[in-house]
Amino acid sequence: MPDARTLLICLLRTYLIGASFNTRGLQNIGIVYALEPGLRAIHQDPRACRDARKRYLRHFNTHPFWTPLLVGVFLSLEGNIARKTFPPELLASVKDTTVYTLSAIGDSVFGGSLLVFWSLVSCTLVVSGHEMAAALFTLSLFLGLQAFKALTFIAGLREGLKVLQRLKQWNLINWGDRIKMCNGLLLVVLLWRVWPHPAHGLPWGIACIMLSVAALMVGRFHISRIFLAACALAGAYALPWASDWMLLVPSF
């Protein structure tokens, strides 16, 4: 197995996986670049190392927060291949299934939940006059992300495919849904903080109800968010015109 210095280089290289993004294999060159030091340490024979490289030059794309975990898992599998305890023919199907599953979870939990949670909390703190708290909150999440990457890299390296059972126990999809509900509440708080006339609660309440209805239409009926935003913009422009028109209509 690779020594600690080689493994550290592999971990640091995962931060550069998107530098060689391409339209054919997406992140394939980046994942090979991250694995390269470990592959050379595992496969002493140049031909075996070349064959190992080819196994990862196919299409590869996943959420960047999962890259350290996957690099650890792949290095663990390559060690098993070198010891002839894992057939290399199975790696392609295992790799694709694992990568695309984690990609979907990452987009939902990290991209669709946690990043939105960070932005809403930070914006709410800033508009409330707590800039230092927002900076400390951002720094704590950033450091937590680095710890998450390092720990998942080690777990993937030690446990291999068994680490996927641990991830299943975390129930990340349901946690993502819970965070999204918190995000809805945070959005209401943010709207209250930035509302230009906080003394007039009725327009604020109507705006929150309309926003909730829009979220329901997107989540339940899969209506385009761009279409709803265009309708809201058109309504905002049409409201003054409608008010003027109502004033011109004679009353009976």
CSV table of C-alpha atoms in Angstrom, one decimal:
chain,number,residue,atom,x,y,z
A,1,MET,CA,0.0,0.0,0.0
A,2,PRO,CA,1.2,3.6,-0.5
A,3,ASP,CA,2.9,5.4,2.3
A,4,ALA,CA,1.4,8.3,4.2
A,5,ARG,CA,3.2,10.9,2.0
A,6,THR,CA,1.8,9.4,-1.2
A,7,LEU,CA,-1.7,9.2,0.3
A,8,LEU,CA,-1.5,12.9,1.3
A,9,ILE,CA,-0.5,13.8,-2.2
A,10,CYS,CA,-3.5,11.9,-3.6
A,11,LEU,CA,-5.8,13.7,-1.1
A,12,LEU,CA,-4.5,17.1,-2.1
A,13,ARG,CA,-4.8,16.3,-5.7
A,14,THR,CA,-8.5,15.7,-5.3
A,15,TYR,CA,-8.9,19.5,-5.0
A,16,LEU,CA,-7.7,19.9,-8.6
A,17,ILE,CA,-10.0,17.3,-10.2
A,18,GLY,CA,-12.0,19.9,-12.1
A,19,ALA,CA,-8.9,21.6,-13.6
A,20,SER,CA,-8.9,19.3,-16.6
A,21,PHE,CA,-12.7,19.1,-17.0
A,22,ASN,CA,-13.5,18.2,-20.6
A,23,THR,CA,-16.7,17.5,-22.6
A,24,ARG,CA,-15.7,13.9,-23.5
A,25,GLY,CA,-14.9,12.3,-20.1
A,26,LEU,CA,-15.8,15.2,-17.8
A,27,GLN,CA,-13.7,14.6,-14.7
A,28,ASN,CA,-11.9,11.5,-16.0
A,29,ILE,CA,-8.4,13.1,-16.4
A,30,GLY,CA,-8.7,14.7,-13.0
A,31,ILE,CA,-9.5,11.4,-11.2
A,32,VAL,CA,-6.5,9.7,-12.9
A,33,TYR,CA,-4.3,12.6,-11.8
A,34,ALA,CA,-5.5,12.2,-8.2
A,35,LEU,CA,-5.0,8.5,-8.3
A,36,GLU,CA,-1.6,8.5,-10.1
A,37,PRO,CA,0.8,8.5,-7.1
A,38,GLY,CA,-1.2,5.8,-5.4
A,39,LEU,CA,-1.4,3.6,-8.5
A,40,ARG,CA,2.4,3.8,-9.0
A,41,ALA,CA,2.9,2.8,-5.4
A,42,ILE,CA,0.4,-0.1,-5.6
A,43,HIS,CA,1.4,-1.5,-9.1
A,44,GLN,CA,5.1,-1.8,-9.3
A,45,ASP,CA,5.0,-3.3,-12.7
A,46,PRO,CA,4.7,-0.5,-15.4
A,47,ARG,CA,2.3,-2.5,-17.5
A,48,ALA,CA,0.0,-3.2,-14.5
A,49,CYS,CA,0.1,0.5,-13.6
A,50,ARG,CA,-0.8,1.5,-17.2
A,51,ASP,CA,-3.7,-0.9,-17.2
A,52,ALA,CA,-4.9,0.5,-13.8
A,53,ARG,CA,-4.8,4.0,-15.3
A,54,LYS,CA,-6.9,2.9,-18.3
A,55,ARG,CA,-9.6,1.7,-15.9
A,56,TYR,CA,-10.3,5.3,-14.8
A,57,LEU,CA,-10.0,7.1,-18.2
A,58,ARG,CA,-13.6,6.4,-19.0
A,59,HIS,CA,-16.4,8.8,-18.3
A,60,PHE,CA,-16.3,10.0,-14.7
A,61,ASN,CA,-18.3,12.7,-13.0
A,62,THR,CA,-19.4,13.2,-9.4
A,63,HIS,CA,-20.0,15.8,-6.8
A,64,PRO,CA,-16.6,17.3,-5.8
A,65,PHE,CA,-17.3,16.8,-2.1
A,66,TRP,CA,-17.3,13.0,-2.6
A,67,THR,CA,-14.1,12.9,-4.6
A,68,PRO,CA,-11.8,12.1,-1.6
A,69,LEU,CA,-14.0,9.3,-0.5
A,70,LEU,CA,-14.0,7.8,-4.0
A,71,VAL,CA,-10.2,8.1,-4.4
A,72,GLY,CA,-9.8,6.3,-1.1
A,73,VAL,CA,-12.2,3.5,-2.2
A,74,PHE,CA,-10.5,3.2,-5.6
A,75,LEU,CA,-7.1,2.9,-4.0
A,76,SER,CA,-8.4,0.2,-1.7
A,77,LEU,CA,-9.8,-1.7,-4.6
A,78,GLU,CA,-6.6,-1.3,-6.6
A,79,GLY,CA,-4.8,-2.8,-3.6
A,80,ASN,CA,-7.1,-5.8,-3.7
A,81,ILE,CA,-6.6,-6.1,-7.5
A,82,ALA,CA,-2.8,-6.1,-7.0
A,83,ARG,CA,-3.2,-8.9,-4.4
A,84,LYS,CA,-5.6,-10.7,-6.8
A,85,THR,CA,-8.5,-10.8,-4.4
A,86,PHE,CA,-10.7,-8.6,-6.6
A,87,PRO,CA,-11.3,-9.2,-10.3
A,88,PRO,CA,-10.5,-6.0,-12.3
A,89,GLU,CA,-13.3,-6.8,-14.7
A,90,LEU,CA,-15.9,-5.9,-12.0
A,91,LEU,CA,-14.4,-2.5,-11.3
A,92,ALA,CA,-16.1,-0.7,-14.2
A,93,SER,CA,-19.6,-1.6,-13.0
A,94,VAL,CA,-18.8,-1.0,-9.4
A,95,LYS,CA,-17.2,2.3,-10.2
A,96,ASP,CA,-20.1,3.6,-12.3
A,97,THR,CA,-22.8,2.5,-9.8
A,98,THR,CA,-21.0,4.1,-6.9
A,99,VAL,CA,-20.0,7.3,-8.7
A,100,TYR,CA,-23.4,8.1,-10.1
A,101,THR,CA,-25.2,7.3,-6.8
A,102,LEU,CA,-23.0,9.5,-4.8
A,103,SER,CA,-23.3,12.2,-7.5
A,104,ALA,CA,-27.1,12.3,-7.1
A,105,ILE,CA,-26.8,12.3,-3.3
A,106,GLY,CA,-24.2,15.1,-3.4
A,107,ASP,CA,-26.3,17.3,-5.7
A,108,SER,CA,-29.3,16.9,-3.4
A,109,VAL,CA,-27.7,17.1,0.0
A,110,PHE,CA,-24.7,19.4,-0.6
A,111,GLY,CA,-25.8,21.5,-3.6
A,112,GLY,CA,-29.5,21.6,-2.9
A,113,SER,CA,-29.6,21.8,0.9
A,114,LEU,CA,-26.4,22.6,2.8
A,115,LEU,CA,-25.0,25.3,0.4
A,116,VAL,CA,-28.4,27.0,0.4
A,117,PHE,CA,-28.5,26.7,4.2
A,118,TRP,CA,-25.1,28.4,4.4
A,119,SER,CA,-26.1,31.2,2.1
A,120,LEU,CA,-29.5,31.9,3.8
A,121,VAL,CA,-27.9,31.9,7.3
A,122,SER,CA,-25.1,34.2,6.1
A,123,CYS,CA,-27.4,36.6,4.4
A,124,THR,CA,-29.7,36.8,7.4
A,125,LEU,CA,-26.8,37.5,9.7
A,126,VAL,CA,-25.3,40.1,7.4
A,127,VAL,CA,-28.6,42.0,7.0
A,128,SER,CA,-29.1,41.8,10.8
A,129,GLY,CA,-25.8,43.6,11.3
A,130,HIS,CA,-23.8,40.5,12.5
A,131,GLU,CA,-21.1,40.4,9.8
A,132,MET,CA,-18.5,38.8,12.2
A,133,ALA,CA,-20.9,36.0,13.1
A,134,ALA,CA,-21.5,35.4,9.4
A,135,ALA,CA,-17.7,35.2,8.7
A,136,LEU,CA,-17.2,32.8,11.6
A,137,PHE,CA,-20.1,30.7,10.5
A,138,THR,CA,-18.7,30.5,7.0
A,139,LEU,CA,-15.2,29.7,8.3
A,140,SER,CA,-16.5,26.9,10.6
A,141,LEU,CA,-18.4,25.3,7.7
A,142,PHE,CA,-15.3,25.6,5.5
A,143,LEU,CA,-13.1,23.9,8.1
A,144,GLY,CA,-15.8,21.2,8.6
A,145,LEU,CA,-15.8,20.5,4.9
A,146,GLN,CA,-12.1,19.9,4.9
A,147,ALA,CA,-12.4,17.6,7.9
A,148,PHE,CA,-15.2,15.8,6.1
A,149,LYS,CA,-13.1,15.3,3.0
A,150,ALA,CA,-10.1,14.0,5.0
A,151,LEU,CA,-12.1,11.6,7.1
A,152,THR,CA,-14.1,10.2,4.2
A,153,PHE,CA,-10.8,9.7,2.3
A,154,ILE,CA,-9.4,7.7,5.2
A,155,ALA,CA,-12.7,5.7,5.6
A,156,GLY,CA,-12.7,4.8,1.9
A,157,LEU,CA,-9.1,3.8,2.0
A,158,ARG,CA,-9.6,1.5,5.1
A,159,GLU,CA,-13.0,0.1,4.4
A,160,GLY,CA,-13.2,0.0,0.6
A,161,LEU,CA,-16.7,-0.7,-0.6
A,162,LYS,CA,-17.9,-1.4,2.9
A,163,VAL,CA,-17.9,2.3,3.5
A,164,LEU,CA,-21.1,2.5,1.3
A,165,GLN,CA,-23.0,0.6,4.0
A,166,ARG,CA,-22.0,3.3,6.5
A,167,LEU,CA,-23.2,6.0,4.2
A,168,LYS,CA,-26.5,4.2,3.8
A,169,GLN,CA,-27.0,4.3,7.5
A,170,TRP,CA,-26.5,8.1,7.5
A,171,ASN,CA,-29.8,8.4,5.6
A,172,LEU,CA,-28.5,11.5,3.8
A,173,ILE,CA,-31.5,12.0,1.5
A,174,ASN,CA,-33.9,12.4,4.4
A,175,TRP,CA,-31.5,14.7,6.2
A,176,GLY,CA,-31.4,16.8,3.0
A,177,ASP,CA,-35.2,17.1,3.0
A,178,ARG,CA,-35.1,18.2,6.7
A,179,ILE,CA,-32.5,20.9,5.8
A,180,LYS,CA,-34.6,22.1,2.9
A,181,MET,CA,-37.5,22.6,5.3
A,182,CYS,CA,-35.2,24.6,7.6
A,183,ASN,CA,-34.2,26.6,4.5
A,184,GLY,CA,-37.8,27.5,3.9
A,185,LEU,CA,-38.1,28.9,7.4
A,186,LEU,CA,-34.8,30.8,7.0
A,187,LEU,CA,-36.1,32.3,3.8
A,188,VAL,CA,-39.2,33.6,5.7
A,189,VAL,CA,-36.9,35.2,8.3
A,190,LEU,CA,-34.7,36.7,5.6
A,191,LEU,CA,-37.7,38.2,3.8
A,192,TRP,CA,-38.9,39.7,7.1
A,193,ARG,CA,-35.4,41.3,7.7
A,194,VAL,CA,-35.2,42.8,4.2
A,195,TRP,CA,-38.8,43.8,3.8
A,196,PRO,CA,-38.9,47.6,3.2
A,197,HIS,CA,-42.0,48.2,5.3
A,198,PRO,CA,-41.9,45.8,8.3
A,199,ALA,CA,-44.8,47.6,10.0
A,200,HIS,CA,-47.2,46.4,7.2
A,201,GLY,CA,-47.5,42.7,7.8
A,202,LEU,CA,-50.2,42.0,5.2
A,203,PRO,CA,-48.0,42.5,2.1
A,204,TRP,CA,-45.3,40.5,3.7
A,205,GLY,CA,-47.7,37.7,4.6
A,206,ILE,CA,-49.1,37.6,1.0
A,207,ALA,CA,-45.5,37.4,-0.4
A,208,CYS,CA,-44.7,34.5,1.9
A,209,ILE,CA,-47.8,32.7,0.9
A,210,MET,CA,-47.1,33.2,-2.8
A,211,LEU,CA,-43.6,32.0,-2.3
A,212,SER,CA,-44.8,28.9,-0.5
A,213,VAL,CA,-47.3,28.2,-3.3
A,214,ALA,CA,-44.5,28.6,-5.9
A,215,ALA,CA,-42.4,26.1,-3.9
A,216,LEU,CA,-45.3,23.6,-3.8
A,217,MET,CA,-45.8,24.0,-7.6
A,218,VAL,CA,-42.1,23.3,-8.3
A,219,GLY,CA,-41.8,20.4,-5.9
A,220,ARG,CA,-45.1,18.7,-6.5
A,221,PHE,CA,-46.0,19.6,-10.1
A,222,HIS,CA,-42.5,20.2,-11.4
A,223,ILE,CA,-43.3,23.5,-12.9
A,224,SER,CA,-40.3,25.4,-14.2
A,225,ARG,CA,-38.9,27.9,-11.7
A,226,ILE,CA,-37.9,30.2,-14.6
A,227,PHE,CA,-41.5,30.3,-15.7
A,228,LEU,CA,-42.8,31.1,-12.2
A,229,ALA,CA,-40.1,33.8,-11.9
A,230,ALA,CA,-41.2,35.3,-15.2
A,231,CYS,CA,-44.8,35.3,-14.1
A,232,ALA,CA,-43.9,37.0,-10.8
A,233,LEU,CA,-41.9,39.7,-12.7
A,234,ALA,CA,-44.7,40.2,-15.2
A,235,GLY,CA,-47.1,40.6,-12.2
A,236,ALA,CA,-44.9,43.1,-10.5
A,237,TYR,CA,-44.8,45.2,-13.7
A,238,ALA,CA,-48.5,44.8,-14.3
A,239,LEU,CA,-49.7,45.7,-10.8
A,240,PRO,CA,-49.2,49.5,-11.0
A,241,TRP,CA,-51.0,49.5,-14.4
A,242,ALA,CA,-53.9,47.5,-13.0
A,243,SER,CA,-54.1,49.9,-10.0
A,244,ASP,CA,-54.3,52.9,-12.3
A,245,TRP,CA,-56.9,51.1,-14.5
A,246,MET,CA,-59.1,50.4,-11.5
A,247,LEU,CA,-59.0,54.1,-10.5
A,248,LEU,CA,-60.3,55.0,-14.0
A,249,VAL,CA,-63.2,52.6,-13.8
A,250,PRO,CA,-66.4,54.6,-12.8
A,251,SER,CA,-68.0,53.3,-9.6
A,252,PHE,CA,-71.7,52.7,-9.5
